[in-house]
């Protein structure tokens, strides 16, 4: 592997840093408190070309890969944006762009990819359901064929941006699970217009990241044309997997990015804050608890880069994405926790932001796959029997 940074990667990193300096901690503190979506940040990402990093050039994209997307996300997070640095990119520029690029028809690519690259179209991803939870194979949303249309009925939960999205990629069952030989059969993906009168969206009150809404989505007799099927009928599982790996890479980038952001602020505070006549950072009881998980974050970032490289080469990377996500999140959480401790009582104050980063990074324990399910996958890969 060549660890020399290319000119393109240096440009992405410097551009992301400039954006993060403009949309820094104070900005996101205000967005969080007001519960506002940042259209200005979204538009700035579009101006920088970040929405189009994974989009082919013929659709006004940069035709790059997950290596570039992961770098952009981690840098945005680390330089001041916190979770927003991944949150505003992973669903549309990451998952939707990949799904449509790899599995969409020519008409779907023409309709959606240019708008994704320019930031003119926002997607939500409709996977999670109240009853199915982590077990996506048990989705209950049904899509039944009716002439040249499908009728969708079901409920989704924790669907981010669904209150403002133009479209949603909905995971459905076109054949019930008890009628297929394998659980991965019978799943189909559809591109749904969110302004359909049969769709009702209800935001969920949540712990953090209120600069975006996560919602319950109810679909009642929603009609979609057969041209809106993404991939093949009953063959949606592997196209879905193609979008899940970028999501896990994105959360791995967020884990290390937010950890580094919190550590940078804690280190500065520990250098400036004097108690008993000396900076508190001189005490190893303050420095080591941050330094140790920081070292683990650096290692996790290397595994993320391996996963990105494998993904860009079209190779299987499920093991690597799960290892990267699980280790980056654990190391990042510990780094933020110890950074918050370094501030003492001020770590609890909103004005220092570290309490918000603590709330943000803890989401990554639960999504896009729980730590337990990531370790289940890793356990199976290294030889243990399947546990679920």
Short mmCIF file of C-alpha atoms in Angstrom, two decimals:
data_model
loop_
_atom_site.label_atom_id
_atom_site.label_comp_id
_atom_site.label_asym_id
_atom_site.label_seq_id
_atom_site.Cartn_x
_atom_site.Cartn_y
_atom_site.Cartn_z
CA UNK A 1 0.00 0.00 0.00
CA UNK A 2 1.12 3.52 -0.79
CA UNK A 3 0.55 5.92 2.10
CA UNK A 4 1.71 9.00 0.23
CA UNK A 5 -1.23 11.37 -0.03
CA UNK A 6 -2.22 12.24 -3.59
CA UNK A 7 -2.87 15.76 -4.83
CA UNK A 8 -6.58 14.92 -5.12
CA UNK A 9 -6.74 13.72 -1.52
CA UNK A 10 -4.89 16.81 -0.29
CA UNK A 11 -7.41 18.98 -2.12
CA UNK A 12 -10.36 17.11 -0.60
CA UNK A 13 -8.85 17.41 2.87
CA UNK A 14 -8.10 21.12 2.55
CA UNK A 15 -11.55 21.84 1.11
CA UNK A 16 -13.26 19.90 3.91
CA UNK A 17 -11.18 21.78 6.47
CA UNK A 18 -12.20 25.14 5.00
CA UNK A 19 -15.87 24.15 5.08
CA UNK A 20 -15.57 22.94 8.68
CA UNK A 21 -13.98 26.21 9.71
CA UNK A 22 -16.99 28.05 8.30
CA UNK A 23 -19.48 25.63 9.89
CA UNK A 24 -17.77 25.05 13.21
CA UNK A 25 -18.87 23.97 16.70
CA UNK A 26 -20.76 27.15 17.56
CA UNK A 27 -22.75 26.90 14.33
CA UNK A 28 -23.82 23.31 15.00
CA UNK A 29 -24.60 24.11 18.62
CA UNK A 30 -27.10 26.66 17.35
CA UNK A 31 -28.53 24.30 14.70
CA UNK A 32 -28.91 21.59 17.35
CA UNK A 33 -30.65 23.88 19.83
CA UNK A 34 -33.00 25.28 17.18
CA UNK A 35 -33.68 21.92 15.57
CA UNK A 36 -32.87 23.33 12.13
CA UNK A 37 -31.68 21.57 9.00
CA UNK A 38 -28.68 23.45 7.59
CA UNK A 39 -29.48 24.20 3.96
CA UNK A 40 -26.40 26.43 3.87
CA UNK A 41 -24.12 23.53 4.83
CA UNK A 42 -25.85 21.22 2.34
CA UNK A 43 -25.34 23.79 -0.42
CA UNK A 44 -21.70 24.31 0.55
CA UNK A 45 -21.08 20.58 0.24
CA UNK A 46 -22.64 20.72 -3.21
CA UNK A 47 -20.48 23.68 -4.22
CA UNK A 48 -17.40 21.74 -3.13
CA UNK A 49 -18.46 18.74 -5.21
CA UNK A 50 -18.78 16.42 -2.21
CA UNK A 51 -22.31 15.28 -3.08
CA UNK A 52 -20.95 14.05 -6.40
CA UNK A 53 -17.80 12.27 -5.23
CA UNK A 54 -19.25 8.84 -6.06
CA UNK A 55 -21.25 9.95 -9.12
CA UNK A 56 -19.87 9.27 -12.64
CA UNK A 57 -18.56 12.25 -14.60
CA UNK A 58 -21.29 11.93 -17.24
CA UNK A 59 -23.78 12.90 -14.52
CA UNK A 60 -21.70 15.88 -13.32
CA UNK A 61 -19.96 13.90 -10.61
CA UNK A 62 -16.28 13.47 -9.72
CA UNK A 63 -16.28 9.68 -10.33
CA UNK A 64 -14.16 9.00 -7.27
CA UNK A 65 -14.57 6.34 -4.61
CA UNK A 66 -15.10 5.54 -0.96
CA UNK A 67 -11.48 6.44 -0.22
CA UNK A 68 -12.27 10.03 -1.13
CA UNK A 69 -15.70 10.01 0.52
CA UNK A 70 -14.29 8.58 3.76
CA UNK A 71 -11.55 11.22 3.80
CA UNK A 72 -14.07 14.01 3.27
CA UNK A 73 -16.33 12.72 6.04
CA UNK A 74 -13.59 12.19 8.62
CA UNK A 75 -12.07 15.60 7.92
CA UNK A 76 -15.40 17.43 8.16
CA UNK A 77 -16.15 15.68 11.46
CA UNK A 78 -12.67 16.23 12.92
CA UNK A 79 -12.29 19.86 11.92
CA UNK A 80 -15.46 21.12 13.60
CA UNK A 81 -18.67 19.69 12.12
CA UNK A 82 -18.99 16.70 14.41
CA UNK A 83 -21.51 14.10 13.28
CA UNK A 84 -22.95 16.47 10.67
CA UNK A 85 -19.80 15.86 8.61
CA UNK A 86 -20.99 12.30 7.94
CA UNK A 87 -24.72 12.75 8.49
CA UNK A 88 -25.27 15.17 5.59
CA UNK A 89 -23.35 13.00 3.11
CA UNK A 90 -23.87 9.33 3.92
CA UNK A 91 -27.51 8.83 2.90
CA UNK A 92 -27.77 10.67 -0.42
CA UNK A 93 -24.19 11.10 -1.66
CA UNK A 94 -23.19 7.72 -0.25
CA UNK A 95 -25.99 5.16 -0.16
CA UNK A 96 -28.45 6.47 -2.75
CA UNK A 97 -25.72 7.42 -5.22
CA UNK A 98 -24.10 3.98 -4.95
CA UNK A 99 -27.38 2.10 -5.23
CA UNK A 100 -28.54 3.96 -8.32
CA UNK A 101 -25.11 4.00 -9.96
CA UNK A 102 -24.62 0.26 -9.55
CA UNK A 103 -28.15 -1.07 -9.93
CA UNK A 104 -30.28 1.64 -11.50
CA UNK A 105 -31.61 1.65 -15.05
CA UNK A 106 -30.31 4.20 -17.53
CA UNK A 107 -33.50 6.18 -17.02
CA UNK A 108 -33.05 6.16 -13.23
CA UNK A 109 -29.45 7.29 -13.56
CA UNK A 110 -30.50 10.13 -15.84
CA UNK A 111 -33.29 11.17 -13.51
CA UNK A 112 -31.45 11.07 -10.18
CA UNK A 113 -27.64 11.06 -10.38
CA UNK A 114 -27.13 14.58 -11.74
CA UNK A 115 -29.49 15.99 -9.13
CA UNK A 116 -27.61 14.10 -6.42
CA UNK A 117 -24.25 15.45 -7.63
CA UNK A 118 -25.50 19.04 -7.69
CA UNK A 119 -27.23 18.79 -4.32
CA UNK A 120 -30.66 19.34 -5.87
CA UNK A 121 -32.11 16.05 -4.64
CA UNK A 122 -32.15 14.64 -1.13
CA UNK A 123 -32.78 10.97 -0.35
CA UNK A 124 -33.76 9.09 2.75
CA UNK A 125 -33.20 5.35 3.08
CA UNK A 126 -36.18 3.32 4.31
CA UNK A 127 -34.77 0.19 5.91
CA UNK A 128 -35.52 -0.01 9.65
CA UNK A 129 -38.95 -1.07 10.88
CA UNK A 130 -40.40 -1.18 14.42
CA UNK A 131 -40.86 -4.95 14.43
CA UNK A 132 -37.87 -6.04 12.34
CA UNK A 133 -35.20 -3.88 13.98
CA UNK A 134 -31.72 -5.06 13.04
CA UNK A 135 -33.12 -8.12 11.22
CA UNK A 136 -33.70 -6.52 7.83
CA UNK A 137 -34.75 -9.87 6.36
CA UNK A 138 -37.92 -9.62 8.47
CA UNK A 139 -39.14 -6.35 6.91
CA UNK A 140 -42.92 -6.26 6.88
CA UNK A 141 -43.49 -3.56 4.28
CA UNK A 142 -45.24 -5.25 1.35
CA UNK A 143 -45.12 -4.32 -2.32
CA UNK A 144 -47.82 -6.05 -4.35
CA UNK A 145 -47.92 -5.94 -8.14
CA UNK A 146 -50.95 -4.32 -9.75
CA UNK A 147 -50.60 -4.04 -13.49
CA UNK A 148 -47.55 -1.88 -14.24
CA UNK A 149 -47.49 -0.57 -10.67
CA UNK A 150 -46.73 -1.82 -7.18
CA UNK A 151 -48.80 -0.94 -4.11
CA UNK A 152 -46.71 -0.37 -0.96
CA UNK A 153 -48.03 -0.72 2.57
CA UNK A 154 -45.98 -0.67 5.73
CA UNK A 155 -44.17 1.34 8.38
CA UNK A 156 -40.56 2.46 8.70
CA UNK A 157 -38.82 3.94 11.74
CA UNK A 158 -35.76 6.13 12.35
CA UNK A 159 -35.71 7.29 8.73
CA UNK A 160 -33.45 10.34 8.72
CA UNK A 161 -34.33 13.33 6.51
CA UNK A 162 -37.64 11.72 5.53
CA UNK A 163 -39.45 14.92 6.56
CA UNK A 164 -37.63 16.93 3.87
CA UNK A 165 -36.45 14.26 1.41
CA UNK A 166 -37.49 14.28 -2.23
CA UNK A 167 -37.25 10.50 -2.47
CA UNK A 168 -36.82 7.42 -0.34
CA UNK A 169 -35.28 4.10 -1.28
CA UNK A 170 -37.74 1.74 0.39
CA UNK A 171 -36.85 -1.83 1.34
CA UNK A 172 -39.88 -4.05 0.85
CA UNK A 173 -40.95 -7.66 0.48
CA UNK A 174 -42.47 -8.59 -2.85
CA UNK A 175 -42.60 -12.22 -1.73
CA UNK A 176 -43.31 -13.05 1.92
CA UNK A 177 -40.45 -14.64 3.83
CA UNK A 178 -42.36 -17.84 4.52
CA UNK A 179 -42.70 -18.35 0.76
CA UNK A 180 -39.01 -18.16 -0.13
CA UNK A 181 -36.25 -20.72 0.34
CA UNK A 182 -33.68 -18.21 1.64
CA UNK A 183 -34.39 -15.17 3.78
CA UNK A 184 -32.44 -12.98 1.38
CA UNK A 185 -34.88 -13.81 -1.42
CA UNK A 186 -38.10 -11.92 -1.97
CA UNK A 187 -36.73 -8.46 -1.08
CA UNK A 188 -37.17 -5.56 -3.51
CA UNK A 189 -36.08 -1.92 -3.47
CA UNK A 190 -38.18 0.95 -4.78
CA UNK A 191 -37.49 4.63 -5.34
CA UNK A 192 -40.49 6.38 -3.79
CA UNK A 193 -41.58 10.00 -4.19
CA UNK A 194 -42.01 11.41 -0.70
CA UNK A 195 -44.82 13.76 -1.75
CA UNK A 196 -47.13 10.80 -2.38
CA UNK A 197 -50.42 11.40 -0.53
CA UNK A 198 -50.23 7.89 0.96
CA UNK A 199 -47.07 8.76 2.93
CA UNK A 200 -47.23 10.20 6.43
CA UNK A 201 -44.08 11.28 8.26
CA UNK A 202 -43.85 11.74 12.03
CA UNK A 203 -40.58 13.01 13.60
CA UNK A 204 -39.22 11.15 16.64
CA UNK A 205 -37.94 13.20 19.58
CA UNK A 206 -34.34 12.15 20.09
CA UNK A 207 -31.19 12.61 22.16
CA UNK A 208 -29.00 14.48 19.68
CA UNK A 209 -28.45 15.67 16.09
CA UNK A 210 -31.64 17.67 15.98
CA UNK A 211 -30.23 19.51 12.97
CA UNK A 212 -31.88 16.62 11.14
CA UNK A 213 -35.11 14.83 11.86
CA UNK A 214 -35.39 11.04 12.17
CA UNK A 215 -38.94 9.91 11.62
CA UNK A 216 -41.52 7.21 11.47
CA UNK A 217 -42.81 6.81 7.93
CA UNK A 218 -46.24 5.31 7.30
CA UNK A 219 -47.10 4.09 3.81
CA UNK A 220 -50.70 3.32 2.93
CA UNK A 221 -51.53 2.20 -0.62
CA UNK A 222 -48.55 4.07 -2.05
CA UNK A 223 -48.40 3.40 -5.78
CA UNK A 224 -45.04 3.26 -7.54
CA UNK A 225 -44.50 2.46 -11.19
CA UNK A 226 -42.56 -0.66 -12.10
CA UNK A 227 -39.93 1.68 -13.56
CA UNK A 228 -39.21 2.75 -9.96
CA UNK A 229 -37.99 -0.73 -9.02
CA UNK A 230 -34.27 -0.47 -8.16
CA UNK A 231 -32.65 -3.69 -9.32
CA UNK A 232 -34.72 -6.80 -9.89
CA UNK A 233 -37.95 -7.89 -8.29
CA UNK A 234 -37.18 -10.26 -5.38
CA UNK A 235 -33.46 -9.59 -5.93
CA UNK A 236 -32.95 -6.51 -3.79
CA UNK A 237 -30.80 -8.00 -1.04
CA UNK A 238 -27.41 -7.69 -2.72
CA UNK A 239 -28.07 -4.18 -4.07
CA UNK A 240 -28.98 -3.28 -0.48
CA UNK A 241 -25.71 -4.77 0.80
CA UNK A 242 -23.86 -2.59 -1.71
CA UNK A 243 -25.30 0.46 0.06
CA UNK A 244 -24.77 -0.81 3.63
CA UNK A 245 -20.99 -1.07 3.37
CA UNK A 246 -20.61 2.65 2.48
CA UNK A 247 -22.84 3.49 5.43
CA UNK A 248 -20.59 1.52 7.82
CA UNK A 249 -17.52 3.17 6.32
CA UNK A 250 -19.18 6.54 6.90
CA UNK A 251 -19.84 5.76 10.56
CA UNK A 252 -16.26 4.54 10.99
CA UNK A 253 -15.13 7.92 9.65
CA UNK A 254 -17.48 9.65 12.08
CA UNK A 255 -16.15 7.61 15.00
CA UNK A 256 -12.55 8.67 14.47
CA UNK A 257 -13.48 12.15 13.27
CA UNK A 258 -15.57 13.10 16.30
CA UNK A 259 -13.01 11.48 18.61
CA UNK A 260 -10.23 13.59 17.13
CA UNK A 261 -12.36 16.73 17.33
CA UNK A 262 -13.09 16.21 21.03
CA UNK A 263 -9.46 15.31 21.75
CA UNK A 264 -8.17 18.45 20.02
CA UNK A 265 -10.38 20.67 22.18
CA UNK A 266 -9.53 18.75 25.36
CA UNK A 267 -5.79 18.92 24.65
CA UNK A 268 -5.98 22.67 24.12
CA UNK A 269 -7.95 23.06 27.34
CA UNK A 270 -5.51 20.83 29.25
CA UNK A 271 -2.60 22.98 28.06
CA UNK A 272 -4.29 26.22 29.06
CA UNK A 273 -6.04 25.23 32.29
CA UNK A 274 -3.80 25.58 35.34
CA UNK A 275 -4.52 24.00 38.72
CA UNK A 276 -2.02 24.05 41.59
CA UNK A 277 0.30 26.19 39.48
CA UNK A 278 0.71 23.94 36.43
CA UNK A 279 -1.30 22.90 33.34
CA UNK A 280 -3.53 19.92 34.05
CA UNK A 281 -2.28 18.33 30.83
CA UNK A 282 1.10 17.69 32.46
CA UNK A 283 -0.54 14.99 34.55
CA UNK A 284 -0.54 11.56 32.93
CA UNK A 285 -3.86 10.90 34.67
CA UNK A 286 -5.27 13.46 32.22
CA UNK A 287 -3.17 12.80 29.11
CA UNK A 288 -3.00 8.99 29.04
CA UNK A 289 -6.77 8.33 29.15
CA UNK A 290 -7.06 10.37 25.93
CA UNK A 291 -3.83 9.19 24.33
CA UNK A 292 -4.61 5.47 24.63
CA UNK A 293 -7.94 5.46 22.74
CA UNK A 294 -6.51 8.03 20.33
CA UNK A 295 -3.88 5.45 19.33
CA UNK A 296 -6.68 2.93 18.78
CA UNK A 297 -8.51 5.45 16.60
CA UNK A 298 -5.46 5.78 14.38
CA UNK A 299 -5.40 2.00 13.95
CA UNK A 300 -9.14 1.87 13.23
CA UNK A 301 -8.69 4.54 10.55
CA UNK A 302 -6.18 2.29 8.78
CA UNK A 303 -8.72 -0.56 8.67
CA UNK A 304 -11.31 1.87 7.34
CA UNK A 305 -8.92 2.84 4.55
CA UNK A 306 -8.42 -0.83 3.72
CA UNK A 307 -12.19 -1.32 3.58
CA UNK A 308 -12.50 1.72 1.31
CA UNK A 309 -9.80 0.42 -1.01
CA UNK A 310 -11.42 -3.01 -1.24
CA UNK A 311 -14.80 -1.44 -1.93
CA UNK A 312 -13.38 0.74 -4.69
CA UNK A 313 -11.76 -2.34 -6.25
CA UNK A 314 -15.09 -4.13 -6.32
CA UNK A 315 -13.90 -6.71 -3.79
CA UNK A 316 -15.76 -8.14 -0.81
CA UNK A 317 -15.23 -5.90 2.22
CA UNK A 318 -17.94 -6.92 4.69
CA UNK A 319 -15.42 -8.13 7.27
CA UNK A 320 -13.26 -5.02 6.96
CA UNK A 321 -16.18 -2.57 7.14
CA UNK A 322 -17.49 -4.23 10.31
CA UNK A 323 -14.04 -4.28 11.93
CA UNK A 324 -13.50 -0.63 10.99
CA UNK A 325 -16.89 0.48 12.24
CA UNK A 326 -16.77 -1.47 15.50
CA UNK A 327 -13.23 -0.43 16.46
CA UNK A 328 -13.54 3.19 15.33
CA UNK A 329 -16.73 3.65 17.32
CA UNK A 330 -15.38 2.07 20.52
CA UNK A 331 -12.14 4.04 20.35
CA UNK A 332 -13.99 7.24 19.43
CA UNK A 333 -16.48 6.89 22.27
CA UNK A 334 -13.69 6.37 24.80
CA UNK A 335 -11.76 9.34 23.42
CA UNK A 336 -14.78 11.65 23.68
CA UNK A 337 -15.58 10.33 27.16
CA UNK A 338 -12.06 11.00 28.42
CA UNK A 339 -11.93 14.36 26.63
CA UNK A 340 -15.11 15.35 28.44
CA UNK A 341 -13.47 14.25 31.72
CA UNK A 342 -10.44 16.43 31.00
CA UNK A 343 -12.67 19.50 31.10
CA UNK A 344 -13.84 18.61 34.58
CA UNK A 345 -17.18 20.22 35.37
CA UNK A 346 -16.97 22.37 32.24
CA UNK A 347 -17.26 19.23 30.14
CA UNK A 348 -20.92 19.24 31.15
CA UNK A 349 -21.46 22.78 29.84
CA UNK A 350 -22.95 23.28 26.38
CA UNK A 351 -20.57 26.13 25.56
CA UNK A 352 -17.63 23.71 25.32
CA UNK A 353 -19.52 21.41 22.90
CA UNK A 354 -17.89 18.18 24.10
CA UNK A 355 -21.13 17.10 25.80
CA UNK A 356 -22.86 17.38 22.42
CA UNK A 357 -20.18 15.32 20.70
CA UNK A 358 -20.64 12.73 23.45
CA UNK A 359 -24.35 12.56 22.62
CA UNK A 360 -23.63 12.40 18.90
CA UNK A 361 -21.00 9.67 18.90
CA UNK A 362 -23.12 7.39 21.06
CA UNK A 363 -25.54 7.00 18.18
CA UNK A 364 -22.80 5.06 16.38
CA UNK A 365 -23.11 2.29 18.99
CA UNK A 366 -26.63 1.69 17.69
CA UNK A 367 -26.48 2.51 13.98
CA UNK A 368 -26.17 1.76 11.14
CA UNK A 369 -25.58 -1.65 12.72
CA UNK A 370 -25.29 -2.23 16.45
CA UNK A 371 -21.87 -3.02 17.88
CA UNK A 372 -23.21 -6.46 18.84
CA UNK A 373 -24.22 -7.29 15.27
CA UNK A 374 -20.88 -6.03 13.93
CA UNK A 375 -19.08 -8.35 16.34
CA UNK A 376 -21.44 -11.19 15.39
CA UNK A 377 -20.30 -10.81 11.79
CA UNK A 378 -16.63 -10.62 12.79
CA UNK A 379 -16.99 -13.69 15.06
CA UNK A 380 -18.44 -15.71 12.23
CA UNK A 381 -15.71 -14.59 9.83
CA UNK A 382 -12.93 -15.72 12.19
CA UNK A 383 -14.47 -19.16 12.70
CA UNK A 384 -17.12 -19.08 15.42
CA UNK A 385 -20.53 -20.62 14.64
CA UNK A 386 -23.26 -18.25 13.53
CA UNK A 387 -25.10 -16.86 16.55
CA UNK A 388 -28.28 -15.53 14.93
#
